[in-house]
Coordinates of C-alpha atoms and ligand atoms in Angstrom, one line a residue:
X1 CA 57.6 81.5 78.8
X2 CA 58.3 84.9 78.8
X3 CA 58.9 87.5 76.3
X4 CA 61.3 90.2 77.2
X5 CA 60.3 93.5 75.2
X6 CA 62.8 95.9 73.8
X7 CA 63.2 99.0 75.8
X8 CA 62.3 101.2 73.1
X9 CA 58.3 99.2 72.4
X10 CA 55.4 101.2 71.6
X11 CA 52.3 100.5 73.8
X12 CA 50.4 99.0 70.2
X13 CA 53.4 96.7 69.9
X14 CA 52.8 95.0 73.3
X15 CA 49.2 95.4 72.7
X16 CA 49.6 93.4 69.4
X17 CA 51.8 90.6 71.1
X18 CA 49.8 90.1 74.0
X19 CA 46.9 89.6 71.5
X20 CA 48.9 87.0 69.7
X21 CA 49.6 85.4 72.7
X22 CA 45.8 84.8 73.3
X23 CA 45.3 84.0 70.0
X24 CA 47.8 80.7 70.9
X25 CA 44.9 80.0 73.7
X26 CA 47.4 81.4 76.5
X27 CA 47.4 84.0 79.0
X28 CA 49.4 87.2 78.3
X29 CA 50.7 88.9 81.6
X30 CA 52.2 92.3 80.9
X31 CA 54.5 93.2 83.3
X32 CA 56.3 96.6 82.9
X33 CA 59.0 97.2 84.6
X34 CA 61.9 100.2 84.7
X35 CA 63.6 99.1 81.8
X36 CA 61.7 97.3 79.5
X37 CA 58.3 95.2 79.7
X38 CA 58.2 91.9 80.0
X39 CA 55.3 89.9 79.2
X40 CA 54.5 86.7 81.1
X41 CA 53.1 83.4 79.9
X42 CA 50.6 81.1 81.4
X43 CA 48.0 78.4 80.5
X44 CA 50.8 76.4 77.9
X45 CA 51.6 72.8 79.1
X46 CA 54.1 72.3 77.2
X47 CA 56.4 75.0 75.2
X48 CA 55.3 77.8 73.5
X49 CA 56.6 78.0 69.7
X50 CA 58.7 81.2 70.0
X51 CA 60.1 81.5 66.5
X52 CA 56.6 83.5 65.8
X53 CA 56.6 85.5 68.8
X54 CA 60.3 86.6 68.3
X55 CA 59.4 87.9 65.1
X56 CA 56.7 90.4 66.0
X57 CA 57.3 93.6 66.4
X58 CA 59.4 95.0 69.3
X59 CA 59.8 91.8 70.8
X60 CA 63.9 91.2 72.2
X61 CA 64.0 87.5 73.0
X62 CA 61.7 84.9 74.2
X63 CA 62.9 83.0 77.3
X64 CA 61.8 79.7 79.4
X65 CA 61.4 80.3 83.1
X66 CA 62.4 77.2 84.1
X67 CA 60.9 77.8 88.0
X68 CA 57.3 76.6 88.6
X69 CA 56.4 79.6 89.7
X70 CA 56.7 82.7 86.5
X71 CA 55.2 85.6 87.5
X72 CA 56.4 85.8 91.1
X73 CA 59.6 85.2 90.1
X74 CA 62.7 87.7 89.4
X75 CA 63.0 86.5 85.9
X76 CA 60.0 88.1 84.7
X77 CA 60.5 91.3 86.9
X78 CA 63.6 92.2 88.0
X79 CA 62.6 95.3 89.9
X80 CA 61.1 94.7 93.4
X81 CA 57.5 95.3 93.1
X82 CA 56.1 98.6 95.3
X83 CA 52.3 98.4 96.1
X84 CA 50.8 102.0 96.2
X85 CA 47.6 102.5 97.6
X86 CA 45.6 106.4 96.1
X87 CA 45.2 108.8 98.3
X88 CA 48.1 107.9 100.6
X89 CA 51.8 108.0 100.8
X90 CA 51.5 104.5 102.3
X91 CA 53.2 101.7 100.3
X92 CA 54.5 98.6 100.2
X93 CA 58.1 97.8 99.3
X94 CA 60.6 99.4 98.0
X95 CA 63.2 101.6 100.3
X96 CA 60.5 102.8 103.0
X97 CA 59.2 99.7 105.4
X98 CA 55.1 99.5 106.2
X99 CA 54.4 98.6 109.3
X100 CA 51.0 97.2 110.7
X101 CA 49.7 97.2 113.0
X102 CA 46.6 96.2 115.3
X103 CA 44.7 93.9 117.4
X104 CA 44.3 90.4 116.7
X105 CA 40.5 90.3 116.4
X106 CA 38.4 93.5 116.4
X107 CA 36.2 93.3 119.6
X108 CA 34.4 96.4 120.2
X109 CA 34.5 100.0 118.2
X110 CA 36.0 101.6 121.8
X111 CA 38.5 98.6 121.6
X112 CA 40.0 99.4 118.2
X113 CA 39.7 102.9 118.0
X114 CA 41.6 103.1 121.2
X115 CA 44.5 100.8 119.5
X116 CA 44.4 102.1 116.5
X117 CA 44.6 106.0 117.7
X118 CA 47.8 104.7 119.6
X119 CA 49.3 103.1 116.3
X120 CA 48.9 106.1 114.4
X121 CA 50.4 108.2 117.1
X122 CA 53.1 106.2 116.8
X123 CA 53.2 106.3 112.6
X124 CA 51.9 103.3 111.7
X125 CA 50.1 103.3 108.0
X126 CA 48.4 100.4 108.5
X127 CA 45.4 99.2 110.4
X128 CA 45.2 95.1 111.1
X129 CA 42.0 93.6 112.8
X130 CA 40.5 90.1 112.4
X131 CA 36.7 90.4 111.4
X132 CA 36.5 86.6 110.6
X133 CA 38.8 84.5 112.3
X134 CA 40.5 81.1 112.1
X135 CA 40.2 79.5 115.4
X136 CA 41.3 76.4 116.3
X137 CA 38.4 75.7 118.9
X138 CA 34.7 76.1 117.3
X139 CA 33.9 78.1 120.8
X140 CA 36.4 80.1 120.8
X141 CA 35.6 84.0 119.9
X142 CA 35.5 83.8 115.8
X143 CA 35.2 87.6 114.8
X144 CA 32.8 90.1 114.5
X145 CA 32.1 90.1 111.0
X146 CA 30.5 92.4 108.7
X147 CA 30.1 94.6 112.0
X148 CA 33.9 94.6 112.2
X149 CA 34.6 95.8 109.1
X150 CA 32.5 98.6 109.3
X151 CA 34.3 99.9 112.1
X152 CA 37.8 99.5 110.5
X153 CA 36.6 101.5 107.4
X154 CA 35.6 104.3 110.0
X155 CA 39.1 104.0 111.3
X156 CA 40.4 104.6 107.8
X157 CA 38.8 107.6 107.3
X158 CA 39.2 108.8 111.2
X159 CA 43.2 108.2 111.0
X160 CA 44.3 107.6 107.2
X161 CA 45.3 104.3 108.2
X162 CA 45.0 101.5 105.4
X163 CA 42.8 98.3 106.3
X164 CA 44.5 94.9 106.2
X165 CA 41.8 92.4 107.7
X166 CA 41.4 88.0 106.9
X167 CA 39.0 86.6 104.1
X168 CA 38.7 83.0 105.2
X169 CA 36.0 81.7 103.0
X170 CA 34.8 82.7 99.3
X171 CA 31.8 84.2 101.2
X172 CA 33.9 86.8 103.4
X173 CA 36.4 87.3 100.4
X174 CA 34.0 89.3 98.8
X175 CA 33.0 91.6 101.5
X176 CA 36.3 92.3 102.9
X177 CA 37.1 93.5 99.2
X178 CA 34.8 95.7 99.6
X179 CA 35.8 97.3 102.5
X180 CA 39.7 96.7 103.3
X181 CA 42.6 97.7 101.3
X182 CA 44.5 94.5 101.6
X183 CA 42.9 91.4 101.4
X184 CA 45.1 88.9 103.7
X185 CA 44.8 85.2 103.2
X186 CA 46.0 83.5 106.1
X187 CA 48.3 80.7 107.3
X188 CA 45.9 77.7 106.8
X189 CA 44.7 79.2 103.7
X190 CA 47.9 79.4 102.3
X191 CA 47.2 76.2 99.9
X192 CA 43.6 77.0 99.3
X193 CA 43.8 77.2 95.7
X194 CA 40.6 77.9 95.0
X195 CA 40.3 81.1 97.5
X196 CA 43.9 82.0 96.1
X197 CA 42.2 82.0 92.5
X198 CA 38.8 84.0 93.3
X199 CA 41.3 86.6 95.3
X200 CA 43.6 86.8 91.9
X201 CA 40.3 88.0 89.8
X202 CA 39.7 91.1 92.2
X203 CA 41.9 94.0 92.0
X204 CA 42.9 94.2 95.9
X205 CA 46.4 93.9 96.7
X206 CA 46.2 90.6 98.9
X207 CA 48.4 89.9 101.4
X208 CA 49.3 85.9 101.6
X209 CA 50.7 84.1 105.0
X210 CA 53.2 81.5 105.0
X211 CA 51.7 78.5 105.8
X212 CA 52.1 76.3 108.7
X213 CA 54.7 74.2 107.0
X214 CA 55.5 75.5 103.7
X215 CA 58.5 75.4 102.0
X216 CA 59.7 78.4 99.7
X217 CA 58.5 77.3 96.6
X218 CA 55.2 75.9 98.0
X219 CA 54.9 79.9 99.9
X220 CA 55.7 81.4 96.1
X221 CA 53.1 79.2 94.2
X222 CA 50.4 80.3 96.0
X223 CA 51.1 84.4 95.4
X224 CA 51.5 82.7 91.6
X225 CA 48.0 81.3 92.2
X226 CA 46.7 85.2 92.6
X227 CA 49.5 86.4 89.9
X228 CA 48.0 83.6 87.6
X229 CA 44.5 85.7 87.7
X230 CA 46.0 88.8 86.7
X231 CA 46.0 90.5 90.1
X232 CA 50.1 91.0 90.4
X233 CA 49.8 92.8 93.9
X234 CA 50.7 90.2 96.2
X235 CA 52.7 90.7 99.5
X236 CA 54.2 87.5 101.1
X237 CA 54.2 87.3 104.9
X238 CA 56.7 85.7 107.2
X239 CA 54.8 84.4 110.3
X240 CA 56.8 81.5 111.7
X241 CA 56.7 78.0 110.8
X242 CA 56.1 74.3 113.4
X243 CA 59.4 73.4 114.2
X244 CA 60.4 70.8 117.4
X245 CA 60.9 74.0 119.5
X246 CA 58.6 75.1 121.9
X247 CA 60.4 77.9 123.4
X248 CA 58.2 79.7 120.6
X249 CA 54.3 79.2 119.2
X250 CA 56.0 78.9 115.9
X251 CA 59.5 79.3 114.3
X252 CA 60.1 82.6 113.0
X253 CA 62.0 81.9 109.8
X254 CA 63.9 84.9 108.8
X255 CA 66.3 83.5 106.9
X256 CA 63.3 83.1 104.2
X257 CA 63.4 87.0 103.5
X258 CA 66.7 86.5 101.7
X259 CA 65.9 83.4 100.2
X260 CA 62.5 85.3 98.5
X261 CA 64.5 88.6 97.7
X262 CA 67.1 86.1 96.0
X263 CA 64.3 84.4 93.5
X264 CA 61.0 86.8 93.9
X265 CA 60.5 90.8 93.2
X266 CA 57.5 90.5 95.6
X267 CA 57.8 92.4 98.9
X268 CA 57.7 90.2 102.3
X269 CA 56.6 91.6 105.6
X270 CA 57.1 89.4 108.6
X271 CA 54.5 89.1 111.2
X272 CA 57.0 88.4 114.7
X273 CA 53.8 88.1 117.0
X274 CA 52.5 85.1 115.7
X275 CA 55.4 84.0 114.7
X276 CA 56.8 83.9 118.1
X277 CA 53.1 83.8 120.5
X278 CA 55.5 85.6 123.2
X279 CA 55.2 89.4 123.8
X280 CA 58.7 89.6 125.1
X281 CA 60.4 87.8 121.6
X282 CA 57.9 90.4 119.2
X283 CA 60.6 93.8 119.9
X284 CA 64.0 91.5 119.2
X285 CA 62.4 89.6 115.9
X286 CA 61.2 92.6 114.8
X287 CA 64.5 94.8 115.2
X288 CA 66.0 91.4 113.5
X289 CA 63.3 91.5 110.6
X290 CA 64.0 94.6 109.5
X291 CA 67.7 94.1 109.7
X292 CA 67.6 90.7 108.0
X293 CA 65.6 92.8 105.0
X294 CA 62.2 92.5 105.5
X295 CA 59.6 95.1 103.7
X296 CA 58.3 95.8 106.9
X297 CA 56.6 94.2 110.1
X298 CA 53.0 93.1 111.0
X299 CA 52.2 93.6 114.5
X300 CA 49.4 92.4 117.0
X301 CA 48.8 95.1 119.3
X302 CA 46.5 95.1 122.7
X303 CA 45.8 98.1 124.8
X304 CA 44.3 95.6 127.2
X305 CA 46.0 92.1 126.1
X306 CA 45.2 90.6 130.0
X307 CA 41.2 90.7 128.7
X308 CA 41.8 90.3 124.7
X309 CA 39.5 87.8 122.8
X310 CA 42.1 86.0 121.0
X311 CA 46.5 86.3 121.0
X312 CA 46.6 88.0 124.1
X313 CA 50.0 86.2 125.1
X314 CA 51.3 87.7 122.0
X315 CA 50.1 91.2 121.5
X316 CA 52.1 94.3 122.8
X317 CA 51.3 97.3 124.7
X318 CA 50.8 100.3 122.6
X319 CA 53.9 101.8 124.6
X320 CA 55.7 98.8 123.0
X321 CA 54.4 99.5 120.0
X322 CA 56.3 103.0 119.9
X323 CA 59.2 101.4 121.2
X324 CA 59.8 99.4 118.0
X325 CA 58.9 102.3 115.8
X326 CA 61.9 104.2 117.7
X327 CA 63.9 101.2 117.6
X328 CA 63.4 100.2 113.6
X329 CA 63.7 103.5 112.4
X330 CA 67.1 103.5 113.9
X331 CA 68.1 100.3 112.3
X332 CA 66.6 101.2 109.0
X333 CA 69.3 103.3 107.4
X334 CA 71.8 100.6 108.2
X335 CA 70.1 98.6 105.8
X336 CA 69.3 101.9 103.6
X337 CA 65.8 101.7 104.5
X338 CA 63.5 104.7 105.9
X339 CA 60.8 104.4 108.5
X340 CA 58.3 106.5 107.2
X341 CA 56.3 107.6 110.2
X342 CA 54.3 108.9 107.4
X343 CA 50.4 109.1 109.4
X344 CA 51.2 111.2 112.6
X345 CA 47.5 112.5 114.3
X346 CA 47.3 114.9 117.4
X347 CA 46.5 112.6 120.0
X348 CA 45.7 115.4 122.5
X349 CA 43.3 116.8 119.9
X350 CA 41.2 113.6 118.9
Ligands
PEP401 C1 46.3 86.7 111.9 O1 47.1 87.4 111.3 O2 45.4 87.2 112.6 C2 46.4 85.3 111.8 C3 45.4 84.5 112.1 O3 47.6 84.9 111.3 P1 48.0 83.4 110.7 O4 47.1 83.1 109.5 O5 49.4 83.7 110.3 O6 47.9 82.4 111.8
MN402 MN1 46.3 86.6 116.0

């Protein structure tokens, strides 16, 4: 259910409906957007009684959201949803694309600030780097930790970059919290509802991957698994689905970015190095990403991908990396976007 509030409310009249709404055992979400606010519904089963809630105060109509997934949907919000982050003109959504960018796994403090100098150079204003990683082998290189976080904050403060990094468990959850900006859940945690949850209760902006084989709706329920807490800044993230192919690691599936802008007011960034494993495929998907609409691009970037630890195959030169930026911000106005080459920092000058 959803309450749709006049334009003209008072802040005491949503107050006093959310507080009716818990008083009925649910879960008020207020939502506001440019217009009007809206205020989402969970925990009912079954349907609310609206003939009370249409009385109250400031209230316009009550309305059923017939999709399983309500607060990720359009119904509730019909703006697009921007995530700003203080202290930075970095954000998420609306007309200007994000772009991240970064190795897969953090290796070494020379490693990443090496990469992550080149990224900002080239105006990226975010910083990715896998400090706990999902491997598919147990003896394969799973992330520096703790250690690699610390470095990624110092990175932050060296180039103004914002920190996306991978919770994989409950226990890393809580210390990448602490020490990213983005919390990213990935791929084949896309359905763990119970990471999803502990996520929603912290007030991170959490980035959630498409899983290996999920459909739309399955992708939309689990940023409503996070909404569902109260934490309503979730970006979705394209990264290629398992398909027959195998020209490709995985099958980038762009025509999902319409499909989410049709039904969601979330913002959807699409990640074309593991979506593709190839380094020659990440430049054309993500020319084709930002044309096809995405919020932006994800990025692996290697300034030494012959000797990386992990998605070597797949992660560009930094050279590359500035080739895209040049590329995008050309194809961004087509599509009335801006690149915003917002972080630039004097290489020569360290
Ligand atoms: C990653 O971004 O480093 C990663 C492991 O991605 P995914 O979860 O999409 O495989
Ligand atoms: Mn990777």
């Amino acid at each position: 259910m959803l309450v749709v509030m006049k334009a003209q409310a008072t802040p005491e009249e949503i107050q006093a409906v959310c507080e009716h709404i818990e008083q009925l055992g649910f879960r008020p979400h207020p939502l506001p957007g440019a217009q009007r606010t809206a205020i989402g519904i969970t925990g009912n089963q079954g349907e609310v009684d609206r003939g009370n809630l249409e009385a109250l105060p400031g209230v316009a109509e009550v309305i059923r959201v017939s999709k399983a997934y309500k607060l990720a949907s359009r119904d509730v919000k019909e703006e697009d949803t921007i995530i700003r982050f203080t202290g930075s003109d970095a954000a998420i959504g609306g007309r200007e694309l994000a772009v991240v960018a970064g190795p897969c796994s953090i290796e070494s403090r020379e490693q990443a600030f090496a990469i992550a100098e080149q990224v900002a150079a080239a105006g990226a204003q975010f910083f990715r780097g896998g400090a706990f990683k999902p491997r598919t082998s147990p003896y394969a290189f799973q992330g520096l930790g703790l250690d690699a976080l610390k470095i990624m904050s110092e990175i932050r403060e060296k180039f103004g970059l914002r920190i996306i990094t991978e919770a994989l468990d409950t226990e890393s959850l809580e210390a990448v919290a602490e020490w990213a900006d983005v919390i990213q859940i990935g791929a084949r945690n896309m359905q763990n509802f119970s990471l999803l949850k502990k996520a929603g209760r912290l007030r991170k902006p959490v980035l959630v991957k498409r899983g290996l084989s999920a459909t739309l709706e399955e992708f939309l329920m689990a940023a409503e698994y996070v909404m569902s807490e109260g934490n309503y800044e979730v970006i979705l993230c394209e990264r290629g689905v398992r398909t027959f192919a195998d020209h490709t690691r995985n099958t980038l599936d762009l025509s999902i970015i319409p499909a989410v802008k049709r039904v969601s007011h979330l913002p959807i960034l699409v990640d074309p190095s593991h979506g593709t494993g190839r380094r020659d495929s990440v430049l054309p998907m993500a020319r084709a990403a930002v044309a096809a609409g995405a919020d932006g691009v994800m990025v692996e970037v290697h300034n030494h991908p012959e000797v990386a630890l992990s998605d070597g195959p797949q992660s560009i030169y930094p050279n590359q990396f500035s080739e895209m930026m040049g590329e995008i911000e050309h194809i961004a106005p087509v599509v009335l976007r801006r690149l915003p080459r917002g972080i630039r920092v004097d290489v020569a000058a360290g």
